[in-house]
Short mmCIF file of C-alpha atoms in Angstrom, two decimals:
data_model
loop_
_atom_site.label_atom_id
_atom_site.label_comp_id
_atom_site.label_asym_id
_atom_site.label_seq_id
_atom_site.Cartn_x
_atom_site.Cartn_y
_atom_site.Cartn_z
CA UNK A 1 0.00 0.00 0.00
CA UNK A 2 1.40 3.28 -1.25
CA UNK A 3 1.71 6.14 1.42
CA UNK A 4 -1.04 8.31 -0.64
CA UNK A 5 -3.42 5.49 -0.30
CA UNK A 6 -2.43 4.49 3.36
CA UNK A 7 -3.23 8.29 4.19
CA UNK A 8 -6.82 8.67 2.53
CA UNK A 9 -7.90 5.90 4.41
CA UNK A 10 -6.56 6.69 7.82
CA UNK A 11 -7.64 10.36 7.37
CA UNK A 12 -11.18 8.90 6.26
CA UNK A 13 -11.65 6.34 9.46
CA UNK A 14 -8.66 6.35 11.74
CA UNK A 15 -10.76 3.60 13.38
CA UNK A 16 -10.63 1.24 10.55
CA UNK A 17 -10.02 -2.46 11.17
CA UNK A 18 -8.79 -3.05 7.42
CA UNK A 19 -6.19 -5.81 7.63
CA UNK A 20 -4.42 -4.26 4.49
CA UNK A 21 -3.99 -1.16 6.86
CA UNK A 22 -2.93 -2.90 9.56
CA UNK A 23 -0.51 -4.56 7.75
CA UNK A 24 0.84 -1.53 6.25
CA UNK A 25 1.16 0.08 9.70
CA UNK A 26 3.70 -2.60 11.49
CA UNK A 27 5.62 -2.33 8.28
CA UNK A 28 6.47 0.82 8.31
CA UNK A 29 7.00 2.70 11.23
CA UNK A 30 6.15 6.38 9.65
CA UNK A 31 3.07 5.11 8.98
CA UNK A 32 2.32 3.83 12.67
CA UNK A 33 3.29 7.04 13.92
CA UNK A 34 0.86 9.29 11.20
CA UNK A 35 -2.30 6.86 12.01
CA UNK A 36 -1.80 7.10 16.17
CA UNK A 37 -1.26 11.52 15.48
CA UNK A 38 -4.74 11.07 13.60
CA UNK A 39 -6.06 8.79 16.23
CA UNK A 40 -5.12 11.36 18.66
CA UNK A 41 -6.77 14.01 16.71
CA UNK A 42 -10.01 12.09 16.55
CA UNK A 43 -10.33 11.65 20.22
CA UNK A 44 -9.80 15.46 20.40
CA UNK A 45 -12.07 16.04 17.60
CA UNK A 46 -14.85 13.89 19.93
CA UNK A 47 -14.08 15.93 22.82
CA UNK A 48 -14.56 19.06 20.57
CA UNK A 49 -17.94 17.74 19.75
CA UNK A 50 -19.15 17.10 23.14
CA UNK A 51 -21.34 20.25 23.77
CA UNK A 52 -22.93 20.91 26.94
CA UNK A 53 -26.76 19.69 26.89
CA UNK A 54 -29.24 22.13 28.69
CA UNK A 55 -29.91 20.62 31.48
CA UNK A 56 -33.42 20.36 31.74
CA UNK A 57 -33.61 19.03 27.83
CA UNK A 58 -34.89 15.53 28.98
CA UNK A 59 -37.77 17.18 31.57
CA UNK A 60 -38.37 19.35 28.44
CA UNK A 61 -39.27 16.89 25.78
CA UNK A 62 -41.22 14.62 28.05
CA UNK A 63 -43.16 17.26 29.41
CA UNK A 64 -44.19 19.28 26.14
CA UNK A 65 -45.23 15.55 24.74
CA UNK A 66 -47.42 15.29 27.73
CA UNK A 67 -48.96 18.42 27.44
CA UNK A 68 -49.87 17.22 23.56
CA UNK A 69 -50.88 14.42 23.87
CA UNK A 70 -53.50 15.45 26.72
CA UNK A 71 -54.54 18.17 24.42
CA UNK A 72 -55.23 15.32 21.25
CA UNK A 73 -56.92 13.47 24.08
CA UNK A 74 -59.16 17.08 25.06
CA UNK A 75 -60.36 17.40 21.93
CA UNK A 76 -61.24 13.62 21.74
CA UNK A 77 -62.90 13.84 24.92
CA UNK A 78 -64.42 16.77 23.58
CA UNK A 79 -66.23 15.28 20.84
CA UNK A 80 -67.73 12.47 23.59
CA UNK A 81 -68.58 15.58 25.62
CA UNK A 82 -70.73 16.80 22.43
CA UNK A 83 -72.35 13.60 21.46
CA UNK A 84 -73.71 13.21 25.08
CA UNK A 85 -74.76 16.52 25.64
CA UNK A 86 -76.71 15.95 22.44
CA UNK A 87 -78.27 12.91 24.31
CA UNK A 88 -78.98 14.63 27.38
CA UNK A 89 -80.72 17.39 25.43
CA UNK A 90 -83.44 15.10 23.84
CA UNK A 91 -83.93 13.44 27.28
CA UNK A 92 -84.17 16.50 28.83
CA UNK A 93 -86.75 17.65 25.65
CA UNK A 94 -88.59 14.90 26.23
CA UNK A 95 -88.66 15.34 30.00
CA UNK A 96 -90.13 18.46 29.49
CA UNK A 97 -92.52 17.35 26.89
CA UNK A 98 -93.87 14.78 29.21
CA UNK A 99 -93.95 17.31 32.20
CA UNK A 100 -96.31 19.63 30.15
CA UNK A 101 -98.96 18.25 31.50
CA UNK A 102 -99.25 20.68 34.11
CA UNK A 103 -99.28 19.50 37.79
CA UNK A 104 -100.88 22.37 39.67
CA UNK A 105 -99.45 22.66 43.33
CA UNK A 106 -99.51 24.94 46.05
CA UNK A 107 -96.51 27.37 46.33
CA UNK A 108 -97.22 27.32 50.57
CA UNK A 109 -96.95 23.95 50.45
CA UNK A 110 -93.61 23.88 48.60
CA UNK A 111 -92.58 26.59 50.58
CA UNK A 112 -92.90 24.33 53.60
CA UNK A 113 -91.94 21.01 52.50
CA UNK A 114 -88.72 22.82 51.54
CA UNK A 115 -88.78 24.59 55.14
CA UNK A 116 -88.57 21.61 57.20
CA UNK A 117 -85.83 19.89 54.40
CA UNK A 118 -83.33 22.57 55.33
CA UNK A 119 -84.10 24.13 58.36
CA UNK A 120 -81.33 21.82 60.41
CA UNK A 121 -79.07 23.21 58.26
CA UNK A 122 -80.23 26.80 56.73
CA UNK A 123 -81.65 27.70 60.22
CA UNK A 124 -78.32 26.55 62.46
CA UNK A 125 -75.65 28.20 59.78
CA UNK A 126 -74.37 31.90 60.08
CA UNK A 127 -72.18 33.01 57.46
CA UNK A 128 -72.84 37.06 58.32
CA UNK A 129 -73.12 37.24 54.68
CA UNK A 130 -72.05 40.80 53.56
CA UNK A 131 -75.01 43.02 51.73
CA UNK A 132 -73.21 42.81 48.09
CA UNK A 133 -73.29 38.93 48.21
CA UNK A 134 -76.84 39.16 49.24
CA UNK A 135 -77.41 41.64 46.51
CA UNK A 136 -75.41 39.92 44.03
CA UNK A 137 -77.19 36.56 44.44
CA UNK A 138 -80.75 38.93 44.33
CA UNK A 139 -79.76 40.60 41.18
CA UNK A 140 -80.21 37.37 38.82
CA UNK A 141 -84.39 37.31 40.10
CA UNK A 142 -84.26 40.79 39.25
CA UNK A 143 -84.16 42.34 43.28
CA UNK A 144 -81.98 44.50 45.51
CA UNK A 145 -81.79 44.71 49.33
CA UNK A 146 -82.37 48.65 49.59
CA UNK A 147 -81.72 48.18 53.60
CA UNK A 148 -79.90 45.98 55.09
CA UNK A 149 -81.70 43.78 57.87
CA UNK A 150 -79.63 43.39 61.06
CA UNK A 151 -77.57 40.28 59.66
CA UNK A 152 -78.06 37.83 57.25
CA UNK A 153 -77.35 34.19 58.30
CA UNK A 154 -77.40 32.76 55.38
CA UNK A 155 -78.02 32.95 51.29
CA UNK A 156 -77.86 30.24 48.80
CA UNK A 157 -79.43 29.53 45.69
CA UNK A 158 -81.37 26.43 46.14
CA UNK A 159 -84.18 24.30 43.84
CA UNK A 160 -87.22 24.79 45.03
CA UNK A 161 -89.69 22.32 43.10
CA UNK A 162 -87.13 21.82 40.23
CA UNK A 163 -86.53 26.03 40.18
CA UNK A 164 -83.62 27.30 41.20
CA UNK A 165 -84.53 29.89 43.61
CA UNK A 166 -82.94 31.89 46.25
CA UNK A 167 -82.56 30.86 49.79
CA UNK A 168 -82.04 33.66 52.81
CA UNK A 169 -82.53 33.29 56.22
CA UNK A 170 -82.29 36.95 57.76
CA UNK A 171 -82.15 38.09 61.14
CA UNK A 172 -83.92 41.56 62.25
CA UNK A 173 -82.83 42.08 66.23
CA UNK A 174 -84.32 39.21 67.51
CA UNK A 175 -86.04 37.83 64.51
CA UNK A 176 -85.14 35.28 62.17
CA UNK A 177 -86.92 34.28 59.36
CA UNK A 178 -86.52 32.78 56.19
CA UNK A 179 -87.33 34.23 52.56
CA UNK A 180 -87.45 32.24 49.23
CA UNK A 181 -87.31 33.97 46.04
CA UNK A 182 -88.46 31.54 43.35
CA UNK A 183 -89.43 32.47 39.56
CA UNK A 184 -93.73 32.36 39.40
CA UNK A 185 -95.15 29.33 37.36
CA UNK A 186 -98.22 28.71 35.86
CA UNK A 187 -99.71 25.61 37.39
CA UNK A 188 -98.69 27.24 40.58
CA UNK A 189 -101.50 28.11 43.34
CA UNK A 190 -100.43 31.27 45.16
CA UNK A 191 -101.70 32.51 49.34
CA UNK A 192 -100.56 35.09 50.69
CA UNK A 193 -101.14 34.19 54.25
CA UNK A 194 -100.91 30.46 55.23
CA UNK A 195 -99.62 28.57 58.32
CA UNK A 196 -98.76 24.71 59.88
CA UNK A 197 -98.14 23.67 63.48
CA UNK A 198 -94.86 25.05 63.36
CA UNK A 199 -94.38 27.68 60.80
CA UNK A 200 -96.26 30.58 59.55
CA UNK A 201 -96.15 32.60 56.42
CA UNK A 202 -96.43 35.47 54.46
CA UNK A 203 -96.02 35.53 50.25
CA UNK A 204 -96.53 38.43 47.72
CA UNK A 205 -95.97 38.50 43.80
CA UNK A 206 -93.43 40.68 41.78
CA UNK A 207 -94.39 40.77 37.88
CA UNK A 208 -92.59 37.26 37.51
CA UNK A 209 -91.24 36.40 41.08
CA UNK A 210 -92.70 35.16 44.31
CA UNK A 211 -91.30 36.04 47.51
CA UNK A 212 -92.29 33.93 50.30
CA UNK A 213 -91.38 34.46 53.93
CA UNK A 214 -91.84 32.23 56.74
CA UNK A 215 -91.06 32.23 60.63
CA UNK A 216 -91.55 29.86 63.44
CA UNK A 217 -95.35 30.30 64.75
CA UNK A 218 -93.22 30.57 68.82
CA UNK A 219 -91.46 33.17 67.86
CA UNK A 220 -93.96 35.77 66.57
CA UNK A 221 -91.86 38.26 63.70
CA UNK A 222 -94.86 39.74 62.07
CA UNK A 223 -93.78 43.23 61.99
CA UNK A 224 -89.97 42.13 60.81
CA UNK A 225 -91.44 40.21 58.09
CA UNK A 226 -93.76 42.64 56.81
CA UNK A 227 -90.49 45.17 56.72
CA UNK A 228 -88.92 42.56 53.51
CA UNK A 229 -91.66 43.61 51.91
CA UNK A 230 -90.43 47.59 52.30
CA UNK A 231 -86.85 46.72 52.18
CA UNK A 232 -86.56 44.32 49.16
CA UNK A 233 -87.61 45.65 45.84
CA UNK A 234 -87.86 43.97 42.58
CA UNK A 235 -87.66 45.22 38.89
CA UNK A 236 -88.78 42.21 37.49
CA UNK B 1 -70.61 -6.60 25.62
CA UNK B 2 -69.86 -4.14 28.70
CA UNK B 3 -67.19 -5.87 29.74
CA UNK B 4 -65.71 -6.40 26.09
CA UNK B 5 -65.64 -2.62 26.02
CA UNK B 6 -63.78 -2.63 29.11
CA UNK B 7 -61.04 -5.41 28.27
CA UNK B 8 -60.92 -3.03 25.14
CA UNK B 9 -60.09 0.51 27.17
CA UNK B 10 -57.74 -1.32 29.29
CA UNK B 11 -55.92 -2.46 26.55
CA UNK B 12 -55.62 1.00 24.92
CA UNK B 13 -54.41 2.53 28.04
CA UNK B 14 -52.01 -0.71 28.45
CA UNK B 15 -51.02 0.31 24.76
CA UNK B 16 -50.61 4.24 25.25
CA UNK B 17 -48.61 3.60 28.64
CA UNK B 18 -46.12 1.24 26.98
CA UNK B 19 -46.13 3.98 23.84
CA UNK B 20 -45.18 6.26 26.64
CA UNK B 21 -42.24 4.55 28.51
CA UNK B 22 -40.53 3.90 24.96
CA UNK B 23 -40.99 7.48 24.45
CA UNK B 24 -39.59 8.26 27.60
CA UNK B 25 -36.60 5.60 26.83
CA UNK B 26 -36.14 7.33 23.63
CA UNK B 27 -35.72 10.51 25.03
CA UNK B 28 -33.40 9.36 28.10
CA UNK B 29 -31.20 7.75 25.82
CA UNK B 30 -30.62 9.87 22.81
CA UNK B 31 -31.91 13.55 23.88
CA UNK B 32 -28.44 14.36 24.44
CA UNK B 33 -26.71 12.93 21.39
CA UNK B 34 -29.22 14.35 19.05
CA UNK B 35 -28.95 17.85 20.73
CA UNK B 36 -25.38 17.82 20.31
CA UNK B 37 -25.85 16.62 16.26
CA UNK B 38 -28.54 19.27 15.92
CA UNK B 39 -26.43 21.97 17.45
CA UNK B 40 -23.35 21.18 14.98
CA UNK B 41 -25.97 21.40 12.29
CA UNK B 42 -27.13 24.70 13.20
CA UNK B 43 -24.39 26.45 15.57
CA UNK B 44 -27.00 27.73 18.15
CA UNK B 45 -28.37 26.48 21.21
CA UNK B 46 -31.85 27.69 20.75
CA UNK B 47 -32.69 26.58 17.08
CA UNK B 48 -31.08 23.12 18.02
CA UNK B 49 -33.12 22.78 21.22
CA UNK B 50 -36.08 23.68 18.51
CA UNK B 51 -35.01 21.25 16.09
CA UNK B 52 -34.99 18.56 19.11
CA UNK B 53 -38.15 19.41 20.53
CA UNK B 54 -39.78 19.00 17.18
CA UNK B 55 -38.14 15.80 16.23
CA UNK B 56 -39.07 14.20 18.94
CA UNK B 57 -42.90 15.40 19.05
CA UNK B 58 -42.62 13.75 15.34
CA UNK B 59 -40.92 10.71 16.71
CA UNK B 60 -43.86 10.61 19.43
CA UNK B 61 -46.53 10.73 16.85
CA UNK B 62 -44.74 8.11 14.25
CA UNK B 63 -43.52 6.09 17.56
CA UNK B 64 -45.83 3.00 16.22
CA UNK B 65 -43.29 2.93 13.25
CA UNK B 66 -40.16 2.39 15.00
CA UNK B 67 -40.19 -1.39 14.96
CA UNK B 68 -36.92 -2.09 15.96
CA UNK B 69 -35.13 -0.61 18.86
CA UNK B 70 -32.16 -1.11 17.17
CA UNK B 71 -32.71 1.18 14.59
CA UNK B 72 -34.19 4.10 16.65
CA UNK B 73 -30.79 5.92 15.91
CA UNK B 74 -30.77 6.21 12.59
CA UNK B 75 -34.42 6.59 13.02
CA UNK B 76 -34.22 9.83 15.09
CA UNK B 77 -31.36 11.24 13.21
CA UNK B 78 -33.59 10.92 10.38
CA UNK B 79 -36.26 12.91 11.56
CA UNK B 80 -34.10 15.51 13.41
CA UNK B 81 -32.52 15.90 9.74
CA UNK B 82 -36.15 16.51 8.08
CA UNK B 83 -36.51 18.64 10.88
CA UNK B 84 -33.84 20.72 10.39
CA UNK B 85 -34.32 20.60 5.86
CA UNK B 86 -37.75 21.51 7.19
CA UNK B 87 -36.46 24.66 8.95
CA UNK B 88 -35.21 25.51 5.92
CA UNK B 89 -38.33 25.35 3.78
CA UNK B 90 -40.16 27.89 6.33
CA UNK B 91 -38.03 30.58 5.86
CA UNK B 92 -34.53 30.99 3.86
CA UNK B 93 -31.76 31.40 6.80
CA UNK B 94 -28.83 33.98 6.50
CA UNK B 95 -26.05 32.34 5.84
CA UNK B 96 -24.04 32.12 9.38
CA UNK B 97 -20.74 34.45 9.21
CA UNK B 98 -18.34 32.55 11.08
CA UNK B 99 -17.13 34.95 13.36
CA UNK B 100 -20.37 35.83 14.96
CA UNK B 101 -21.11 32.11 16.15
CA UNK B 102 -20.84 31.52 19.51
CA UNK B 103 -19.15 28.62 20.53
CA UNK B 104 -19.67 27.02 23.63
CA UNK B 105 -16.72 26.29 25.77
CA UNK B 106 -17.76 27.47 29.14
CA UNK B 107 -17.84 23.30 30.08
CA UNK B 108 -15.01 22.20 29.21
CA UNK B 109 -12.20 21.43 31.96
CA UNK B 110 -9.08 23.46 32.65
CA UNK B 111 -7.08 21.38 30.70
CA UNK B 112 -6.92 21.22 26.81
CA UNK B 113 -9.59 24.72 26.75
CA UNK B 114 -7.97 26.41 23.94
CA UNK B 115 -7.44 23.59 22.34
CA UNK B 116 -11.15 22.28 22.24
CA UNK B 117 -11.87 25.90 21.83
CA UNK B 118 -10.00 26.40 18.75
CA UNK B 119 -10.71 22.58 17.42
CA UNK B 120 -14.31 23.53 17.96
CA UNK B 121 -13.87 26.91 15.64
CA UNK B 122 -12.23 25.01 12.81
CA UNK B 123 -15.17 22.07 12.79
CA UNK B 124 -17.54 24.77 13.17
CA UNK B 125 -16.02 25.97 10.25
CA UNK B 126 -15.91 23.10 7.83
CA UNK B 127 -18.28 22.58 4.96
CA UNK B 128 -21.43 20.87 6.37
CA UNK B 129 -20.88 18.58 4.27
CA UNK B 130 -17.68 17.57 5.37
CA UNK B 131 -19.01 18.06 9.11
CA UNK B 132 -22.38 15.92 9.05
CA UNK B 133 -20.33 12.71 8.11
CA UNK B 134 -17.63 13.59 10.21
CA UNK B 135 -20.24 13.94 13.25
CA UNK B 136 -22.21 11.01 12.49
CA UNK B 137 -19.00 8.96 12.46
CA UNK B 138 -17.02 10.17 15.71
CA UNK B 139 -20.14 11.10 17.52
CA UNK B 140 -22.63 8.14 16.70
CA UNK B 141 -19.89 4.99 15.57
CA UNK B 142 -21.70 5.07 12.21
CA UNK B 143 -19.80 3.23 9.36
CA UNK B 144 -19.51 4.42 6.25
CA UNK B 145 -21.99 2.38 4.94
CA UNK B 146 -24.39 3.59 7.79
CA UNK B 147 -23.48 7.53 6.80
CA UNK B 148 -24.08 6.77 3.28
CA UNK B 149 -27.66 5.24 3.67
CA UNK B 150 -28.24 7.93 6.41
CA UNK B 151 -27.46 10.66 3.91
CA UNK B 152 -28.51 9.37 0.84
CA UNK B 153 -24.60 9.09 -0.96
CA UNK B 154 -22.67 6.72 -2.27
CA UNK B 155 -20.12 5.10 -0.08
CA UNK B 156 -16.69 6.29 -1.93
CA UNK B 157 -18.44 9.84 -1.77
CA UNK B 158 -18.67 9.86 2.04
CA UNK B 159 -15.08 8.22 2.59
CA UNK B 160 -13.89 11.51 0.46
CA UNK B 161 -15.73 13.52 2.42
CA UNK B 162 -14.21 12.33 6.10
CA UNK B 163 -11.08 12.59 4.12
CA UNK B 164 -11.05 16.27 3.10
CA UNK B 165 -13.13 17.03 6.62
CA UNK B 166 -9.69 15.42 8.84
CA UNK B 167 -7.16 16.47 6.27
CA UNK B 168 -8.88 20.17 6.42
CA UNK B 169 -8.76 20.19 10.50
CA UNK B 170 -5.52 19.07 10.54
CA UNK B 171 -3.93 22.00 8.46
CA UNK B 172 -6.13 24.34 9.80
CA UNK B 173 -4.65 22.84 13.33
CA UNK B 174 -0.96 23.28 12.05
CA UNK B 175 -1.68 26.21 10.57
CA UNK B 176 -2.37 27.66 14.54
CA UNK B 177 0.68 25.81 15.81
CA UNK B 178 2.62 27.73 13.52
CA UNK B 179 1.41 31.08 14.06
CA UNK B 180 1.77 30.72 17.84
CA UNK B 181 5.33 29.88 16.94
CA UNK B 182 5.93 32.94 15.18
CA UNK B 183 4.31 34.90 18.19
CA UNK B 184 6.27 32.91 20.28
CA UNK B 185 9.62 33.40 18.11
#
């Protein structure tokens, strides 16, 4: 093997296992000595090569193919989302379909089944909830608290006969009474004055709300629950 | 029929977890290597980290593909290459002036720093390519066969190539050996 030749290849792979090469190389003692300089220079050229990785490259790439694949599966999830919402709109059609056949109840009556379901908890809670809350839970059946009542123990929308209505329980010195605010309905039969064993109450009509107040027949609050009436005004 | 459906989820999940930890393998095992490839493709930390980041997203989606472990090397290096071709297509780079790259050599121990500093200049400044054989040799083991199918060439073709890249570094090597000798003389 000429030196030329012997060259080309050891400059092209000064790894090579070539036999020929090897030959060459014990032969000739110039040539040993070129191959192990360019041997040398490849191990520096690997070295060269060996750039620092950022250090958080690995944490990187597993975390951004997390992030996309959870976003494929979103949108996948989203389409199951649509297709049952469709469902649960033509049950819920037909729901309402079959309900039309109007079922006429008594708003009192509601008004004090749902009483004696929550008055463990609505009566026994006191949140001290600020006037804006109140007023900001009010706004959406179209009232306003003009004057505050001495505190107000408690607010929370609730469903009263499948309506979502407004629950307060509001103290006036020593009163306490409740008040439901619940959207008027047709097959609905309205009293203003009504009363049980326990409870007593008091109900009166906006243009498309009813506001029904009640308070325990012991404790008489007449006068307190007549002044909801003057405090709390609707515009619907 | 229920619990057909079920046997059927679990064995998606089953399949997407498994996709997963051969991702993660993937990554583990050749994030590092392919960043440093990509970098001596481009010169620049960011556009390599890029270049990475999308190759592997690809590799994630075409994972089902990769049959054989064994050829997940060649198979990234692929992709990181189409990547970076791809880079190319979007928008037509500058061409790189030489003395405004920033090599890194903030790493590199006490010993042998201008050295690696300087060697990393001069392969910074070959051809690319004279540079993408030479990298996919020293750095990955490939034989020349392996460069040539990786970069589409014929085999004598390639073994020119590593010749002119070496024979290029080395003068450009001597040629700094001697100038420090004049300074020095």
């Amino acid at each position: 093997m000429d030196d030329l030749e012997f060259r080309r290849q050891v400059y092209a792979d000064p790894g090579s296992k070539d036999p020929a090469l090897l030959e060459a190389a014990t032969q000739d003692p110039a040539k040993q000595q070129f191959w192990d300089e360019m041997k040398s220079m490849n191990s520096d050229i690997e070295n060269a090569l060996d750039v620092p990785v950022p250090s958080e490259l690995a944490h990187r790439l597993i975390l951004r193919q997390s992030i996309e694949s959870h976003n494929r599966d979103r949108s996948r999830n989203r389409m199951h989302i649509a297709l049952a919402a469709s469902v649960a709109f033509v049950i819920g059609l037909s729901f309402t379909l079959f309900n039309r056949q109007p079922t006429i109840y008594e708003l009192s009556d509601v008004a004090l089944r749902h009483m004696y379901h929550e008055a463990d908890y609505a009566l026994s809670v006191d949140d001290n909830v600020p006037l804006a809350d109140v007023n900001a839970k009010l706004a959406s059946f179209g009232g306003e608290l003009k004057e505050p009542f001495s505190r107000v123990y408690f607010a929370s929308y609730c469903l009263f006969d499948k309506q979502r209505s407004l629950h307060l329980v509001l103290g006036n010195g020593a009163d306490k009474f409740t008040v439901f605010i619940t959207p008027k309905e047709d097959n609905e039969i309205f009293t203003g004055h009504f009363e049980d064993e326990n409870y007593f109450g008091r109900a009166w009509q906006t243009s498309k709300m009813n506001v029904v107040v009640l308070a325990e027949k012991a404790k008489p609050t007449e006068q307190s629950m007549d002044e909801v009436r003057g405090k709390m005004l609707f515009s619907i | 029929m229920i619990s057909r459906k079920q046997n059927q989820q679990s064995t998606v999940s089953q399949n997407m977890a498994d996709k997963q930890k051969r991702y993660e393998a993937l990554v583990h095992t050749y994030h590092a290597d392919l960043y440093r490839y990509a970098y001596w493709l481009v010169k620049d930390k960011h556009i390599a980290e890029d270049i990475v980041q999308e190759a592997f997203l690809r590799a994630w989606k075409s994972l089902d593909s990769l049959n054989d472990e064994k050829a997940a090397k060649s198979w990234l290096i692929t992709i990181l290459r189409r990547e970076n071709a791809r880079r190319f297509e979007r928008k037509q780079l500058d061409v790189v002036d030489m003395d405004d790259v920033v090599l890194m050599d903030n790493d590199v121990s006490q010993e042998g720093k201008i050295e690696n500093r300087e060697l990393r200049r001069h392969i910074a400044a070959l051809n690319e390519e004279y540079r993408e054989p030479l990298i996919l040799q020293v750095m990955f083991g490939f034989s020349g066969e392996e460069i040539s199918e990786q970069l589409g060439l014929n085999k004598n073709t390639v073994m020119t190539r590593l010749f002119r890249a070496r024979n290029q570094l080395k003068e450009a090597i001597e040629n700094d050996s001697n100038m420090m000798g004049k300074a020095n003389g």
